[in-house]
Amino acid sequence: MSTIRNSIHAGFLGRAFAAISAANSVSAAVEAGRRPRARDLKELGIDPASFGQVIR
């Protein structure tokens, strides 16, 4: 069973779920006026160092 879990985690479904979770987390942080976690930004392909330079 762990082989199946590992393949799902590393496969398309795992990556898709990680991207959706990261997008949700970043969205919630921005709406609350907080800085998103660097890990979530990296998951979405956004450079965490340049994120603070975005003008609203």
Coordinates of C-alpha atoms in Angstrom, one line a residue:
M1 CA 0.0 0.0 0.0
S2 CA 2.8 2.5 0.7
T3 CA 4.0 2.1 -2.9
I4 CA 0.7 3.3 -4.1
R5 CA 0.7 6.2 -1.7
N6 CA 4.2 7.1 -2.8
S7 CA 3.3 7.1 -6.5
I8 CA 0.2 9.2 -5.8
H9 CA 2.2 11.7 -3.7
A10 CA 5.0 12.0 -6.4
G11 CA 2.6 11.8 -9.3
F12 CA 0.1 14.1 -10.9
L13 CA -2.5 14.0 -8.2
G14 CA 0.0 14.8 -5.5
R15 CA 1.4 17.7 -7.4
A16 CA -2.1 19.0 -8.3
F17 CA -3.2 18.8 -4.7
A18 CA -0.1 20.6 -3.5
A19 CA -0.6 23.4 -6.0
I20 CA -4.2 23.9 -5.0
S21 CA -3.3 23.9 -1.3
A22 CA -0.6 26.4 -1.9
A23 CA -2.8 28.6 -3.9
N24 CA -5.5 28.5 -1.2
S25 CA -2.9 29.3 1.5
V26 CA -1.4 32.2 -0.4
S27 CA -4.8 33.6 -1.2
A28 CA -5.9 33.5 2.4
A29 CA -2.7 35.1 3.6
V30 CA -3.0 38.0 1.1
E31 CA -6.6 38.6 2.0
A32 CA -5.8 38.7 5.7
G33 CA -2.9 41.2 5.0
R34 CA -0.2 38.7 6.0
R35 CA 2.9 37.6 4.1
P36 CA 2.4 34.1 2.6
R37 CA 4.8 31.3 3.5
A38 CA 7.9 31.0 1.2
R39 CA 7.2 27.3 0.7
D40 CA 3.7 28.0 -0.7
L41 CA 5.1 30.7 -3.0
K42 CA 7.8 28.4 -4.3
E43 CA 5.2 25.7 -5.0
L44 CA 3.3 28.2 -7.2
G45 CA 6.5 29.3 -9.0
I46 CA 6.7 32.7 -7.3
D47 CA 10.0 34.0 -6.0
P48 CA 9.5 34.7 -2.3
A49 CA 12.1 37.5 -2.3
S50 CA 10.3 39.5 -5.0
F51 CA 6.8 38.9 -3.7
G52 CA 7.1 41.8 -1.3
Q53 CA 7.9 44.2 -4.2
V54 CA 4.4 43.7 -5.8
I55 CA 2.4 46.8 -5.7
R56 CA -1.3 46.4 -4.8

